[in-house]
Structures are given as structure tokens and as C-alpha cells.
Short mmCIF file of C-alpha atoms in Angstrom, two decimals:
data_model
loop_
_atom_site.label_atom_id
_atom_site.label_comp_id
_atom_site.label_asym_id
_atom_site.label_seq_id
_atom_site.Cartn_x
_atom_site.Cartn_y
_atom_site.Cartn_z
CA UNK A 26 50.24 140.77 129.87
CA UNK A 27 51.55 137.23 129.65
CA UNK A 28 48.36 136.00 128.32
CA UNK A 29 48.85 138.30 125.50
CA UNK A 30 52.43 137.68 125.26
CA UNK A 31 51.33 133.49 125.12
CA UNK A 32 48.85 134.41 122.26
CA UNK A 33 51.60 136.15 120.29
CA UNK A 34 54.18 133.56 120.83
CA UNK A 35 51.51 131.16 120.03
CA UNK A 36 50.58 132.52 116.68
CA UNK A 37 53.95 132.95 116.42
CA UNK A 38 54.85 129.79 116.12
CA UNK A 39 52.05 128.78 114.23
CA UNK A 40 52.91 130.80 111.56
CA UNK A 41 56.33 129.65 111.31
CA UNK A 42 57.39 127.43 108.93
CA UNK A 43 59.74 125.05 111.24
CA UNK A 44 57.02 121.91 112.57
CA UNK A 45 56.64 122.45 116.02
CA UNK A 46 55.04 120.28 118.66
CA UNK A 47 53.84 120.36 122.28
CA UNK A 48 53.68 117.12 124.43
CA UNK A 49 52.05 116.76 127.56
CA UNK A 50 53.00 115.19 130.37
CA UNK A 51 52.10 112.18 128.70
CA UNK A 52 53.92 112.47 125.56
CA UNK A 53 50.74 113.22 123.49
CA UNK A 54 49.95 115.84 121.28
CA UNK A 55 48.41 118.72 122.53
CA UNK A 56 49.52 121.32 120.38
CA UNK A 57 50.93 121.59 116.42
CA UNK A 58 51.60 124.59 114.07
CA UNK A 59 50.65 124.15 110.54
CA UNK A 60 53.97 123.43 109.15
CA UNK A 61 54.12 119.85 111.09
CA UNK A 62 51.31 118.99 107.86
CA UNK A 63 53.91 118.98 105.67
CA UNK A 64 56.05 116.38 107.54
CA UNK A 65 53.21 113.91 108.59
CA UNK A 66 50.66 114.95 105.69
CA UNK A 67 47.86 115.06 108.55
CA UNK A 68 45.87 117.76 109.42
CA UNK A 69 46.94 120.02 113.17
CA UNK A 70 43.50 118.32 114.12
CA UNK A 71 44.17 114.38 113.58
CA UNK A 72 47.63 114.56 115.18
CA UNK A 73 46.06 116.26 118.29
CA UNK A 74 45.77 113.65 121.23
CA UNK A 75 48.16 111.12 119.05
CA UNK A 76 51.31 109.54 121.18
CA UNK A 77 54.28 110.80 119.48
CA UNK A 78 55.26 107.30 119.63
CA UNK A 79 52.55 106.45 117.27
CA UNK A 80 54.78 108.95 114.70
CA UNK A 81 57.85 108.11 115.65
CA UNK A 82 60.01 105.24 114.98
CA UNK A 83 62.39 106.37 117.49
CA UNK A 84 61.28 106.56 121.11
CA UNK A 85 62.06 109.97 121.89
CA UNK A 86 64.91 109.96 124.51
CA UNK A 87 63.27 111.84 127.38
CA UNK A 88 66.68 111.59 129.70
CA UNK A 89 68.02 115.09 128.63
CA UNK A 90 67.39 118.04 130.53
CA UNK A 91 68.78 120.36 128.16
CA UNK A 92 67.69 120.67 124.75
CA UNK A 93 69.00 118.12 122.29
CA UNK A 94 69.10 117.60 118.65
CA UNK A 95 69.06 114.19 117.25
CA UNK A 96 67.32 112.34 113.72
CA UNK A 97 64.37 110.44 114.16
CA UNK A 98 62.46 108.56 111.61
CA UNK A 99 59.01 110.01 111.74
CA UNK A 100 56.19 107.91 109.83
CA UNK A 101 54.07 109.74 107.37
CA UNK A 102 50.48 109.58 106.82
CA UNK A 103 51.22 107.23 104.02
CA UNK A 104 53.22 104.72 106.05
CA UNK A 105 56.64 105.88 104.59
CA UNK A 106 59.42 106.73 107.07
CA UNK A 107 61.56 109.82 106.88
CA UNK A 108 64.61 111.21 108.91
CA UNK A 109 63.51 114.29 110.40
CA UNK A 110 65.98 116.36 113.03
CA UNK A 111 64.41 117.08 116.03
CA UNK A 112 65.14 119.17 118.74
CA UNK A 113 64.01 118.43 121.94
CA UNK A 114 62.95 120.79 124.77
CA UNK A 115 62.45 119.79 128.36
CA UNK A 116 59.62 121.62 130.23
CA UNK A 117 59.53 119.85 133.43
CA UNK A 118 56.20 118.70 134.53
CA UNK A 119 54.62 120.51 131.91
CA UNK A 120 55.74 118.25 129.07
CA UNK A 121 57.84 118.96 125.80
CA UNK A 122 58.51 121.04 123.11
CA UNK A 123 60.03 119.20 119.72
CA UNK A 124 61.05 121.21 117.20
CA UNK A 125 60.91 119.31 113.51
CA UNK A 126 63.16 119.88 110.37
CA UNK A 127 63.91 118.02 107.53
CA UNK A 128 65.36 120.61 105.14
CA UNK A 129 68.53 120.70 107.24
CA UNK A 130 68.96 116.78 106.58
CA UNK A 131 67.90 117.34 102.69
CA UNK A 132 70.72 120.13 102.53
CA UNK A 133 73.15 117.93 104.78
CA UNK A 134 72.31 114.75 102.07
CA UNK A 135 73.33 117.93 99.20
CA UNK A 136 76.10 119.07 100.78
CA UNK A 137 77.82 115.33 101.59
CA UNK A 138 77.21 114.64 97.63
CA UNK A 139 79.17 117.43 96.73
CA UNK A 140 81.73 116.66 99.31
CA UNK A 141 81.81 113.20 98.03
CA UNK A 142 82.28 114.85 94.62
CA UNK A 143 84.90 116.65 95.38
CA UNK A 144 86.51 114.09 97.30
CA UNK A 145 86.48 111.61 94.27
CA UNK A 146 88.05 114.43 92.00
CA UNK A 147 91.06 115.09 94.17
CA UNK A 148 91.32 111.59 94.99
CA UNK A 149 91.80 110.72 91.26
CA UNK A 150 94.89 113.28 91.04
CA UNK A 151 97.05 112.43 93.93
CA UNK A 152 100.27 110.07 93.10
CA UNK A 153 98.91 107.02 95.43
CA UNK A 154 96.33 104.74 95.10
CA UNK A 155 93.32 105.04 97.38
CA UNK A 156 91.00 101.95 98.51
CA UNK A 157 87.60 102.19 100.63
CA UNK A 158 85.89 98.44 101.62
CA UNK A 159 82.52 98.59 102.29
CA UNK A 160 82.62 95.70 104.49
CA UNK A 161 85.23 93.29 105.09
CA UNK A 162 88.01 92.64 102.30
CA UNK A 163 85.29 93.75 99.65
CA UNK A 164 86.63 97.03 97.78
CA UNK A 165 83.72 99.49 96.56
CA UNK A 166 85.82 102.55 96.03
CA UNK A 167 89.25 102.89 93.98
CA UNK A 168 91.15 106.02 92.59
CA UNK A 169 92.42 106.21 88.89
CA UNK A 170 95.74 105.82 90.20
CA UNK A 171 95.30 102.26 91.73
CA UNK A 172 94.14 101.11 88.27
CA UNK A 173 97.53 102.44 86.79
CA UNK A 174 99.51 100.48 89.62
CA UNK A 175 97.54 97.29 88.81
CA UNK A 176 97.84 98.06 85.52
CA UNK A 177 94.19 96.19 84.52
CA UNK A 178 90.46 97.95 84.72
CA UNK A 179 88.81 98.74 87.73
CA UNK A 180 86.29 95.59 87.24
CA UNK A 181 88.85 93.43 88.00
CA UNK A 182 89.92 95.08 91.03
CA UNK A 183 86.27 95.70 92.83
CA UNK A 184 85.42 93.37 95.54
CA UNK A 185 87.94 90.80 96.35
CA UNK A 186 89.57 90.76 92.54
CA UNK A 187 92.27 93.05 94.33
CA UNK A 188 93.79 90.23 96.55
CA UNK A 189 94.32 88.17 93.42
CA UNK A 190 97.18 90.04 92.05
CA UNK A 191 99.69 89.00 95.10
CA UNK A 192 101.23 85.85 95.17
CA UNK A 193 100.17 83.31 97.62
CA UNK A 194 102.33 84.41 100.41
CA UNK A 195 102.18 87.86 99.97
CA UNK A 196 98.47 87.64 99.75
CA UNK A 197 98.73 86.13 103.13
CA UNK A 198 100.52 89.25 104.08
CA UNK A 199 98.10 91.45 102.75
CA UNK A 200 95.12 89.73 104.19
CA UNK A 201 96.48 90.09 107.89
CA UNK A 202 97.35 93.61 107.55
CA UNK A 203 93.53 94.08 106.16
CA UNK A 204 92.15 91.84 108.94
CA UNK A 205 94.16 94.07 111.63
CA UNK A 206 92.69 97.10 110.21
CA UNK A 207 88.86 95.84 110.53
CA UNK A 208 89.71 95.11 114.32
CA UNK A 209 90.68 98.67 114.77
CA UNK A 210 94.78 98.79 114.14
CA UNK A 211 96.17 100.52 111.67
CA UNK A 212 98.61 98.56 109.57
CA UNK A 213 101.43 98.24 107.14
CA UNK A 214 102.76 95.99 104.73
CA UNK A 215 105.12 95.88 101.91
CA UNK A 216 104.54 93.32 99.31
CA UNK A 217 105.12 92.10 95.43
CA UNK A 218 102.32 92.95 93.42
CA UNK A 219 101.86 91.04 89.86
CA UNK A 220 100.53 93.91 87.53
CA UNK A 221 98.13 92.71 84.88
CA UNK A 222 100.89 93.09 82.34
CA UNK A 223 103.45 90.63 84.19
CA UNK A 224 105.50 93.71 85.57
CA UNK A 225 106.22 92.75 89.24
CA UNK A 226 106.17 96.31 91.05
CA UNK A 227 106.95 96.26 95.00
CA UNK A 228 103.97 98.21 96.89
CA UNK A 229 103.11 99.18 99.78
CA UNK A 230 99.65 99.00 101.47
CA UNK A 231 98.62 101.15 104.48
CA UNK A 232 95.15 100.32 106.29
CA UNK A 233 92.98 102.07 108.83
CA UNK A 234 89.43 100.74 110.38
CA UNK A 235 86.14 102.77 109.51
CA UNK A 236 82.71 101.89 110.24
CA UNK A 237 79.85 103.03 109.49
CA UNK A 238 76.74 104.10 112.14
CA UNK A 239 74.95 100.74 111.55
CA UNK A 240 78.12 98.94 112.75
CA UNK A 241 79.52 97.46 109.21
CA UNK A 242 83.16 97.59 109.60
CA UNK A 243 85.67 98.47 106.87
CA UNK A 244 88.42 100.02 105.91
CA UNK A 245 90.30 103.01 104.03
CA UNK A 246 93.77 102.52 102.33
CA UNK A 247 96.21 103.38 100.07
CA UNK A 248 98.97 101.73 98.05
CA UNK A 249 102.20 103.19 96.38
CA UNK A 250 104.53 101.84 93.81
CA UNK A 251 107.80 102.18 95.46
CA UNK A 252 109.58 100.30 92.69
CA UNK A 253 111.86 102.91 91.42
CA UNK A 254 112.49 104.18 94.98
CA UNK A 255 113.59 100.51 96.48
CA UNK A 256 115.70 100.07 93.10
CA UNK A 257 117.07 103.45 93.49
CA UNK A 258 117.94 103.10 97.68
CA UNK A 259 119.59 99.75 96.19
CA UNK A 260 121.50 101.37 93.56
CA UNK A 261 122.79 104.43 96.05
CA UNK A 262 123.64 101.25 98.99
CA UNK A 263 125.59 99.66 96.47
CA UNK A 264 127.33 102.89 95.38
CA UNK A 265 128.21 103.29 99.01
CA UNK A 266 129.88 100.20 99.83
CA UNK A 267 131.10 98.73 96.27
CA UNK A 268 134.70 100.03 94.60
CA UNK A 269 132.97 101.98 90.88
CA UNK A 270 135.62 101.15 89.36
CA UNK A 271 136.20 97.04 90.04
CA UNK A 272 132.50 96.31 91.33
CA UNK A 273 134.56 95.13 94.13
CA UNK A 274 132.75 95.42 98.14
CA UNK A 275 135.10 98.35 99.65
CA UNK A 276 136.06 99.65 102.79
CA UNK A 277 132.79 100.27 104.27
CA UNK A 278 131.82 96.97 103.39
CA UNK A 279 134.63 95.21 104.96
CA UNK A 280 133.85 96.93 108.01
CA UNK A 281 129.96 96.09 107.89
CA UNK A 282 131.54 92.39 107.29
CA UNK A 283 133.81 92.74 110.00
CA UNK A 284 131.27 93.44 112.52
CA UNK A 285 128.62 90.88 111.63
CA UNK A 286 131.77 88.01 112.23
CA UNK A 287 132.46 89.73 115.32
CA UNK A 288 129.00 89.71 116.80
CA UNK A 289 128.79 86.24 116.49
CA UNK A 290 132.34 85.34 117.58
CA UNK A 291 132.06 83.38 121.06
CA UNK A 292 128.35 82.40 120.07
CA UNK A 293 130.00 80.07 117.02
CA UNK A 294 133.18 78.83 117.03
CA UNK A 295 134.80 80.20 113.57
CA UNK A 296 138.34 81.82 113.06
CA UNK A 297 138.75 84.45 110.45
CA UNK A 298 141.85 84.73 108.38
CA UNK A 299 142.74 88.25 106.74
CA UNK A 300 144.89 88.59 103.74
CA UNK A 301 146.23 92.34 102.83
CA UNK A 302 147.83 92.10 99.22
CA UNK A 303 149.43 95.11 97.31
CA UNK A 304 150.81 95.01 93.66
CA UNK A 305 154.30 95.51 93.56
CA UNK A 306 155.54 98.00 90.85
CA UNK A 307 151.88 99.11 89.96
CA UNK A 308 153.41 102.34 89.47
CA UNK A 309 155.47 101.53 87.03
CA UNK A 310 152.62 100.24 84.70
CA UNK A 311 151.15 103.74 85.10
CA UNK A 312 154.02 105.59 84.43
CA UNK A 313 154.66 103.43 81.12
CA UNK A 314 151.19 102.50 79.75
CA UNK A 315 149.04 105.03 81.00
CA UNK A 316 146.47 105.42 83.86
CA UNK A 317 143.88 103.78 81.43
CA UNK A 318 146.34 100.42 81.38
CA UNK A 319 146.51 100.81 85.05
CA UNK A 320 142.84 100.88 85.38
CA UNK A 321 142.50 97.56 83.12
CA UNK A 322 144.40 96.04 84.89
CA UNK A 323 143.43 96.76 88.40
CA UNK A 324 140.20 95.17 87.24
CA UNK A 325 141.47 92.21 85.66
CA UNK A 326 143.30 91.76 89.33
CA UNK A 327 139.79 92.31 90.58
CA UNK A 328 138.53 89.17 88.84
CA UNK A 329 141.58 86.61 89.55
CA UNK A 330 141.30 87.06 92.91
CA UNK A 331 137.12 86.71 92.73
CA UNK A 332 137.66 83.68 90.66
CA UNK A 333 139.31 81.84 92.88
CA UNK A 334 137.90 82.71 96.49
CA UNK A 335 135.27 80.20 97.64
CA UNK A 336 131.88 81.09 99.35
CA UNK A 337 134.35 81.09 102.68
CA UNK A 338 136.40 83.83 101.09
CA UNK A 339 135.50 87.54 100.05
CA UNK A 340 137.61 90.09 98.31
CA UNK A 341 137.49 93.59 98.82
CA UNK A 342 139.40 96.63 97.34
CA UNK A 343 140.99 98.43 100.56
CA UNK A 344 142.68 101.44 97.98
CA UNK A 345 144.46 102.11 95.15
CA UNK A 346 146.64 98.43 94.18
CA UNK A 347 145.71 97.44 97.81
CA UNK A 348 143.02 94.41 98.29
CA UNK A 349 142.06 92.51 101.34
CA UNK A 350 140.54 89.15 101.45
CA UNK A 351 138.96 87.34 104.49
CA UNK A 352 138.54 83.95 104.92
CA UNK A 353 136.49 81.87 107.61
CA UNK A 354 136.78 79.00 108.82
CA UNK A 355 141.07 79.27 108.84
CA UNK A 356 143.09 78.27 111.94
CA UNK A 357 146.08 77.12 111.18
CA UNK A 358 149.29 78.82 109.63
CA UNK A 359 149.82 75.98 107.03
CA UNK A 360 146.33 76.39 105.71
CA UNK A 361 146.61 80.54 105.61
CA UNK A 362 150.22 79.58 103.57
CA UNK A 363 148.54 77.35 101.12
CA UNK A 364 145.48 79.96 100.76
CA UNK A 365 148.17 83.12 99.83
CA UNK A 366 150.16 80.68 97.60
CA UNK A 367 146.79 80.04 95.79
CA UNK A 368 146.43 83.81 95.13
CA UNK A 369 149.93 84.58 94.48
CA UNK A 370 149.90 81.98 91.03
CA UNK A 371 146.59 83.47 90.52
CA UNK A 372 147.99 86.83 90.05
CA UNK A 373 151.49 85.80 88.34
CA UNK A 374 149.52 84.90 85.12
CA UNK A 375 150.51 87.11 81.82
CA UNK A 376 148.30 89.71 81.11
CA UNK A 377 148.03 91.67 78.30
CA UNK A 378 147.53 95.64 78.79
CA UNK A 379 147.96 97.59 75.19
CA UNK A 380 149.29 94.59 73.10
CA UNK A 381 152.02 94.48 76.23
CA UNK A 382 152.09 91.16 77.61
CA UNK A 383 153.03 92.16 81.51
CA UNK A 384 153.63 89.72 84.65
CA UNK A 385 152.57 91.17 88.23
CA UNK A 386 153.22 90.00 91.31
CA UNK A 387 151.75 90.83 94.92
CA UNK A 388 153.05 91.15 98.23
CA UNK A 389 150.86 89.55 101.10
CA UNK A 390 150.38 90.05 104.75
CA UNK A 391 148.20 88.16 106.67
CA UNK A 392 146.89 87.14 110.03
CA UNK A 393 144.45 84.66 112.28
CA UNK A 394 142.43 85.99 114.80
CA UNK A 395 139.42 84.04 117.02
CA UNK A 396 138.67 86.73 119.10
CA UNK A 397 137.02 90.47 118.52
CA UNK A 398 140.00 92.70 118.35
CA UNK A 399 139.90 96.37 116.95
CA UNK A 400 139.36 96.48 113.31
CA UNK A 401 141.63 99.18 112.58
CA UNK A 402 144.57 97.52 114.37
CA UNK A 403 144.11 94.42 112.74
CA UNK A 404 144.72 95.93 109.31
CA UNK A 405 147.79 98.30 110.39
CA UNK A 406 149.35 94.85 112.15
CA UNK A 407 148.80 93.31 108.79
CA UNK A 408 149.81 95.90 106.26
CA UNK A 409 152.67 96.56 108.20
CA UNK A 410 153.69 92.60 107.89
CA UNK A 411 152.88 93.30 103.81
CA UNK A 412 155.27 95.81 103.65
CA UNK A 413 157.98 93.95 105.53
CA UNK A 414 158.20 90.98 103.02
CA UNK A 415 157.66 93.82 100.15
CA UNK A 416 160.87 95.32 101.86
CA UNK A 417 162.48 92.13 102.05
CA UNK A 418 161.69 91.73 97.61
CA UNK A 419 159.82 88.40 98.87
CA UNK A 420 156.62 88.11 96.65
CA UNK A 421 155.44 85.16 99.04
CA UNK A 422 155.16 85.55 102.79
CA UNK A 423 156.50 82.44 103.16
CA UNK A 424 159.38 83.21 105.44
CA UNK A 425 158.26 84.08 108.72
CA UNK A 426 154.84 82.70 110.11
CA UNK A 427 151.52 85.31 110.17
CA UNK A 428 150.20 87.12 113.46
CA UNK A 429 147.50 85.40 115.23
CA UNK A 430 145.86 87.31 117.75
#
């Protein structure tokens, strides 16, 4: 019975149109079915008694005791070599059994050109720009939308052309991130990029290592124009902490200030003076000339006071006819006198609102402090010293000396 179960399986496989071969214990051929002609374009006879080795490139790896499929280059009768996957049984003492295909790499080589196909066609229709090196810093592979961020053809981008559209330190930049990716990190960078028709658009460039089975290392990418959406963030962060009607820093900025002095008070020695100054009778202007009046001249107040602070001093609209200025470096009351006298002729100037030539004046509170103190008490100590000379009619706080704290 198993005699005529071995002839059966034998013709069996001979039959079969997937190459099969026996090895015997000393990896020669003893046996080969009719389709392993195709693959070594030798008769069954002339590969009988043949060391695989003298077909195969590859030694076959004999360590495996289960069966294993790996590609081997097998030599053909006409000296050309060819990938062939081969499965690899284990018989014990009794030698091996390889199984031989090479339709399943010709339909694998089909299939990853499609894929690659395919690949190339989304690639060209998503919104970032897409970068493959083959090895090193050398680009072989961009998207459509890379060329529209570089804004020149692809020619001039291939290889290392890319690299030549940062400046010199940005390049720099660019080139470490790169370098980091071919050692295996993945890495960011943000950088100025000088399109090819002058436009300087602000990118940025992620990077991650491939490499391929022969060991050439290289990497993927992509870069984004993030332009509009840094000029944007800028525009919203200026909204957010600048007065829309006097361009004035406001509240939220003063505070922001306010902390950065405070975090480095008792590392440097500076003293901080801070000024609270509110129109007197802005009301009145309203309720004569109209809110649009009121609103001129609000900004023209705006711009006195910006005039005349120096790159010590910083002006900021607190609310309504209310503006605070800071000034570093003060420490003594004389000089924080002279400073509010300073703003106080500033202001008194004519101006002329609706063919109305008007005078304003201001009423100031101030104080000195060297020493972190709560930001909100600092302003109610020194509007409530503003409103006590605006009580007293005084448009100078000249009479009684500031707080220092």
C-alpha cells in the first residue's frame, strides 16, 4: 500500500507544475519533476546528482526545522541569475524537499508596480509635499505639490537642487534634521524657504529613516507651507493682546509684560515705575462731538503718549480713557515726577476734533516698586492715587509723593 501510495504521490508531483526537488543527505539532486526545466532550462536528467549549490547562488540555509520560505537566486542553464521562492522542507536524515516558484515573485514585482502606481497618484493629490531620497540627501521621488511650494520644475529640485532654496543657515537646519533621519530619528524643522519666484514661504520639513534590504539608507518626508497659518496665528495673537481700536498692547499684554519683569526681578537689579493716567472730562467730548470725535481722539492720545516713551517705557490702553505706562530702570520719586510732567505737556497740546480745537488734560497716579508684588494690587493702589489728585482737580500729581512698594 505505501509503495503504491509513493508512486502516486510521485507522479503526482511530477505532473505538477510547481518545480520540485529532492536532496539527499548530501544536498544533491536525486529527484526533479518536469516543471524544475522551466526554471534551470536543463533536462530532470542533467540536474540529477548536481549540488544544489552548483544552482544556487544562495547557500540554502539548512538550520530550520520547519519549513521555510525564502528567495534565492537560482542560476540558469544560460548563466543568468533569477529570484526564485523556495520553500524548504526538512526530512531529517533523509535529506530535503525544496519547493520552487517564480510566478509568485513575477506577480509580487506586478502587484508592487501597481501599488507604486497608485501610490504616486494619491501622493500627487494630497495638500503636502512628499520627498523620498534614495540614498543620503539625494531626492529621487517628489509629489506635484512640492513643485508648487518651490514654485520651480521638478529638475531643479531632484538630487541635492532641493537644499539650495534655504538660506545658508536654514540650510544648516535642514541638513541636520536630514542627517538625524538617516541615523534612524525622526525629525522636525521649521525653516524659510526662498521659492523660485522670490516669495519667502515658512515650511516645515518632517523626516523619517528608510532603508532598503541591501542596506542603502534614506529617507521619506514631507514639507508644508504654513505661511498663511503662522501669519494668521500672528494676526489672531495680536488681536488678543493689542487695543483694535488704538493698536495700543492691552491688558493682557501688560500682564504678559508684568510677569516677564517679575521673573527676572532679584536675578537683575531693575526697578519698574507704573504710571495710570485717565482723561479728565472725556465724557464731555462724547456727549458734545460725538462718539466718533471721542474715538479720534482717544487715538491721537494713543500716539502722544507713544511718541514720547523711550525703549525703557511702554504704553498700554488699560480701558476706556484709562492708559498705563511702565517704565524701567526708575527709582527715585524726582525722576517718576519729571517722567509724568513729560506726559502731562504731551497731552495738553490743542487738538482739533470736527474743526473744534479742544485742550485735554490727564490725571496721573503712579508708583515704584523693586520687588514682585501682586499685579492686581499694584494697579488698584495706583488708580486709587489717580483718582485722589482727579478728586483734588490737580492735573499733575505733584503734591504728595507716589507709593513705592
Amino acid at each position: 500500500m505505501s509503495s503504491i501510495f509513493s508512486k502516486t504521490f510521485e507522479t503526482y508531483l511530477d505532473v505538477s507544475d510547481r518545480a520540485t526537488l529532492y536532496l539527499d543527505p548530501d544536498d544533491r539532486i536525486a529527484w526533479a519533476n518536469r516543471a524544475c526545466t522551466e526554471i534551470f532550462g536543463m533536462a530532470v536528467e542533467d540536474l540529477l546528482g548536481r549540488p544544489i549549490e552548483y544552482l544556487s547562488k544562495n547557500p540554502i540555509d539548512r538550520s530550520v526545522l520547519r519549513p521555510q520560505t525564502s528567495i534565492y537566486q537560482m542560476r540558469h542553464a544560460t548563466g543568468l541569475l533569477r529570484d526564485v521562492l523556495v520553500t524548504t522542507v526538512n526530512l531529517g536524515e533523509q535529506g530535503w524537499m525544496l519547493e520552487l516558484r517564480t510566478s509568485a515573485i513575477d506577480q509580487f514585482t506586478t502587484e508592487a508596480g501597481v501599488y507604486e502606481k497608485r501610490l504616486r497618484a494619491l501622493s500627487d493629490e494630497v495638500p503636502v509635499g512628499i520627498f523620498f531620497s534614495e540614498v543620503g540627501l539625494r531626492l529621487y521621488y517628489i509629489n506635484t505639490r512640492l513643485t508648487e511650494i518651490f514654485e520651480v520644475p521638478a529638475g531643479r529640485i531632484y538630487g541635492i537642487g532641493w537644499l539650495d532654496f534655504f538660506s545658508t543657515e536654514d540650510r544648516a537646519k535642514v541638513e541636520s534634521a536630514a542627517t538625524r533621519a538617516l541615523k534612524g530619528e525622526r525629525s522636525y524643522v521649521v525653516a524659510n524657504l526662498n521659492t523660485g519666484t522670490g516669495r519667502v514661504a515658512q515650511v516645515t520639513l518632517n523626516f523619517r529613516n528608510i532603508s532598503t534590504d541591501r542596506g542603502a539608507t534614506g529617507f521619506v518626508g514631507t514639507i508644508e507651507d504654513v505661511t498663511d497659518q503662522i501669519a494668521a496665528e500672528e494676526r489672531l495673537t495680536f488681536a488678543a493682546t493689542h487695543d483694535p481700536l488704538t493698536g495700543l498692547p492691552n491688558r493682557e499684554a501688560m500682564d504678559l509684560t508684568l510677569a516677564r519683569h517679575f521673573s527676572t526681578v532679584g536675578k537683575e537689579k531693575s526697578s519698574l515705575m507704573m504710571a495710570f493716567c485717565d482723561l479728565d472730562d472725556f465724557k464731555t467730548v462724547n456727549d458734545t462731538l460725538g462718539h466718533v470725535a471721542g474715538d479720534r481722539l482717544l487715538i491721537e492720545i494713543a500716539k502722544r503718549l507713544q511718541r514720547i516713551c523711550s525703549e525703557d517705557q511702554q504704553v498700554f490702553r488699560y480701558a476706556g480713557d484709562e492708559f498705563i505706562v511702565l517704565c524701567k530702570g526708575i527709582t527715585t520719586d524726582s525722576e517718576a515726577k519729571k517722567i509724568l510732567g513729560d506726559f502731562q505737556r504731551c497731552l495738553e497740546l490743542p487738538i482739533y476734533l470736527a474743526s473744534t480745537q479742544i485742550q485735554i488734560s490727564a490725571s496721573f497716579g503712579y508708583a515704584v516698586f523693586r520687588s514682585k508684588v501682586d499685579i492686581d494690587e499694584m494697579i488698584t493702589k495706583v488708580d486709587r492715587e489717580m483718582y485722589r489728585n482727579k478728586a483734588a482737580k490737580k492735573d499733575l500729581v505733584f503734591q504728595r509723593p507716589g507709593i513705592e512698594l
